XYZ file of C-alpha atoms in Angstrom:
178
model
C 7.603 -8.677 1.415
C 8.450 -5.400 2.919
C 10.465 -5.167 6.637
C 12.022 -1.511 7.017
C 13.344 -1.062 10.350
C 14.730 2.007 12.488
C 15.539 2.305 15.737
C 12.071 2.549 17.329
C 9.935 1.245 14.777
C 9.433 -1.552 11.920
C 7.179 -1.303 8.586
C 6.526 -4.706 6.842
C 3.673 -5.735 5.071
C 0.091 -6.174 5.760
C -0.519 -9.976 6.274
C -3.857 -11.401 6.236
C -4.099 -11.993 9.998
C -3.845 -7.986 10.327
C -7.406 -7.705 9.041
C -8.321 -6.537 12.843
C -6.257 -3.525 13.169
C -7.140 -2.934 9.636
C -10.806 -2.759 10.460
C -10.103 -0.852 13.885
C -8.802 1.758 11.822
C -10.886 2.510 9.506
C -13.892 1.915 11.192
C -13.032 4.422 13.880
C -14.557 8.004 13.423
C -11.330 8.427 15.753
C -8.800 7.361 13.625
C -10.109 8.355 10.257
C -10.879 11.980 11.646
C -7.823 13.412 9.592
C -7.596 10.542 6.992
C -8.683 11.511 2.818
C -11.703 8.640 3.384
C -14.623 8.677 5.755
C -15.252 6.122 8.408
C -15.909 2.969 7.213
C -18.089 0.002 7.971
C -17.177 -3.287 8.643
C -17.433 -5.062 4.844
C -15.943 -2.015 3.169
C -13.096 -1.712 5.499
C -12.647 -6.135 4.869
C -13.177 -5.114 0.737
C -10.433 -2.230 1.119
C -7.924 -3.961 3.203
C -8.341 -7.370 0.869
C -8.016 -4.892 -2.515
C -4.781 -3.479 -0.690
C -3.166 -6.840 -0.054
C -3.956 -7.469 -4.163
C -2.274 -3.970 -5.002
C 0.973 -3.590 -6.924
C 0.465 0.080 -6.799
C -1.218 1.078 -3.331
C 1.443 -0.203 -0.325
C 0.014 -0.053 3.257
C 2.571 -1.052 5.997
C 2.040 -2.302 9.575
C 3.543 0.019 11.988
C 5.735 -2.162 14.584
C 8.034 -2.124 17.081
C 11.419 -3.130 16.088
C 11.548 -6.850 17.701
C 7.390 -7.625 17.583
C 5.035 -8.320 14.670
C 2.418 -6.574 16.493
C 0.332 -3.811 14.772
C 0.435 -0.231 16.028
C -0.229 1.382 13.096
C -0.863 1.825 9.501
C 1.791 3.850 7.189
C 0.830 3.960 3.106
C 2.094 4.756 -0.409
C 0.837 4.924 -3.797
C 2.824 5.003 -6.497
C 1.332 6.820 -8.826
C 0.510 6.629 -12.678
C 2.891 9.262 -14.189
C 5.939 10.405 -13.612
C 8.184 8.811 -11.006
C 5.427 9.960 -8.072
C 4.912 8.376 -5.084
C 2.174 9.771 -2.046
C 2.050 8.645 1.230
C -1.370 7.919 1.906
C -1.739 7.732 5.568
C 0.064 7.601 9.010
C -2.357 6.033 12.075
C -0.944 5.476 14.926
C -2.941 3.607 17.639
C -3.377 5.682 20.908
C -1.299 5.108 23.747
C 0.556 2.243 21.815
C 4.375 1.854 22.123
C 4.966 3.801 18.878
C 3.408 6.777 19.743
C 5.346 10.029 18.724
C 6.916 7.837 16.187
C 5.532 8.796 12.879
C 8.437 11.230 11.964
C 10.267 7.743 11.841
C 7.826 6.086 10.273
C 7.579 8.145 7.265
C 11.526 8.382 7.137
C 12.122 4.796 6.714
C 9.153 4.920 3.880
C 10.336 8.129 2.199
C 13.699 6.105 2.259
C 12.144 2.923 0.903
C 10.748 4.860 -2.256
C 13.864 6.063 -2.868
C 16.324 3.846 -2.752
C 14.067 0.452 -3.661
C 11.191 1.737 -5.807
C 13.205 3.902 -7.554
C 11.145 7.214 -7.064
C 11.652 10.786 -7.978
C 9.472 12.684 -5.655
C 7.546 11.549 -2.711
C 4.980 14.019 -1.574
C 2.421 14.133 1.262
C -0.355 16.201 2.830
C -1.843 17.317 6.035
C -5.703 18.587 6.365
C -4.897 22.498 7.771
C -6.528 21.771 10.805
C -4.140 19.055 11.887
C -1.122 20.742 13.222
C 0.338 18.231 14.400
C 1.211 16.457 11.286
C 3.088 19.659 10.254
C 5.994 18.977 12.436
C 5.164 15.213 11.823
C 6.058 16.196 8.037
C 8.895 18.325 8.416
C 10.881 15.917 11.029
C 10.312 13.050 8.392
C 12.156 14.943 6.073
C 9.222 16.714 3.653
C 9.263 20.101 3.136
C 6.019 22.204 2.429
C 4.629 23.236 -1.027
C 1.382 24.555 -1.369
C -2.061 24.795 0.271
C -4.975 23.425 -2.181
C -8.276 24.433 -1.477
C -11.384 21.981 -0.529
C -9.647 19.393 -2.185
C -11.618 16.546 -0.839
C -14.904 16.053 1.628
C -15.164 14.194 4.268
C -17.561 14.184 7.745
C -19.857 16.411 5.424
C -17.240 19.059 5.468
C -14.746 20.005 2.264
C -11.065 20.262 3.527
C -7.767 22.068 3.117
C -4.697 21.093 2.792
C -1.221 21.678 2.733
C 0.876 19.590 0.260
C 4.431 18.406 1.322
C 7.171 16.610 -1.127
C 10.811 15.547 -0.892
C 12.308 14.581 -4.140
C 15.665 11.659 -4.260
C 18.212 13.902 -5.128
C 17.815 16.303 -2.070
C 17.467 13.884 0.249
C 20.087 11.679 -1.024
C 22.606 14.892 -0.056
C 20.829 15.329 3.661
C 20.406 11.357 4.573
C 23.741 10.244 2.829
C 25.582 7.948 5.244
């Protein structure tokens, strides 16, 4: 079991009973408007979220508040086949809940995770280029940008850009160093 916590926020690990925020997500053309996956209905979102809780290699998080188990928010990683790769996923956070303007924070404390508990080399990221708010979302979690790939993936019937974003251990074990 997983419980990172910072000052305003706590990740820890899906638990069954989170199946409704789960579903809320990814069922919302909302919420999965700048997500690498198109809306969802109800019985894939159930498949996906029960896959995830099975998954040694694909981590989703509930975003909390520091002193509550409830869910605000999905964070996720996937640690990746070769190398010493890990990507975050995904950041939701639930509109007008009391983590809102908290991802920086959020991907922090996971960035941190992978490095110091998994082991990783390199954590990267990316942002679809018509999201700009994720690019200071990125930067304040500590990422720095690499490259733009072109229509790398289709969603909403449209292909998308995006920017790529990485931090690798040794770097930020110099800036985050207590």
């Amino acid at each position: 079991m997983i419980d990172l916590r910072g000052p305003d926020v706590r990740l820890r690990s899906l638990r069954p009973s989170d199946l409704k925020v789960y579903t809320q997500v990814y069922t919302s053309a909302v919420l999965t408007r700048y997500l690498g996956v198109d809306r969802m209905d109800d019985d894939r979102a159930r498949a996906t979220f029960l896959a995830g809780l099975r998954s040694d290699r694909r981590i989703t998080l509930a975003v909390t508040e520091p002193d509550d188990d409830a869910v605000h928010g999905l964070i996720g990683l996937l640690l990746e086949d070769y190398g010493s790769n890990a990507m975050i996923t995904g950041l939701v956070l639930l509109p007008g809940s009391p983590v809102q303007g908290r991802g920086a924070q959020a991907g922090r404390l996971l960035i941190d995770y992978a490095f110091t508990s998994l082991g990783i080399h390199r954590v990267w990221a990316w942002r679809r280029r018509d999201h700009g708010l994720m690019e200071r979302i990125m930067l304040d979690a500590g990422l720095r940008p690499e490259a733009t790939l072109r229509q790398l993936f289709r969603t909403q019937g449209r292909w998308h850009d995006v920017t790529t974003y990485a931090a690798l251990s040794h770097e930020w074990d110099l800036v985050h160093a207590p």
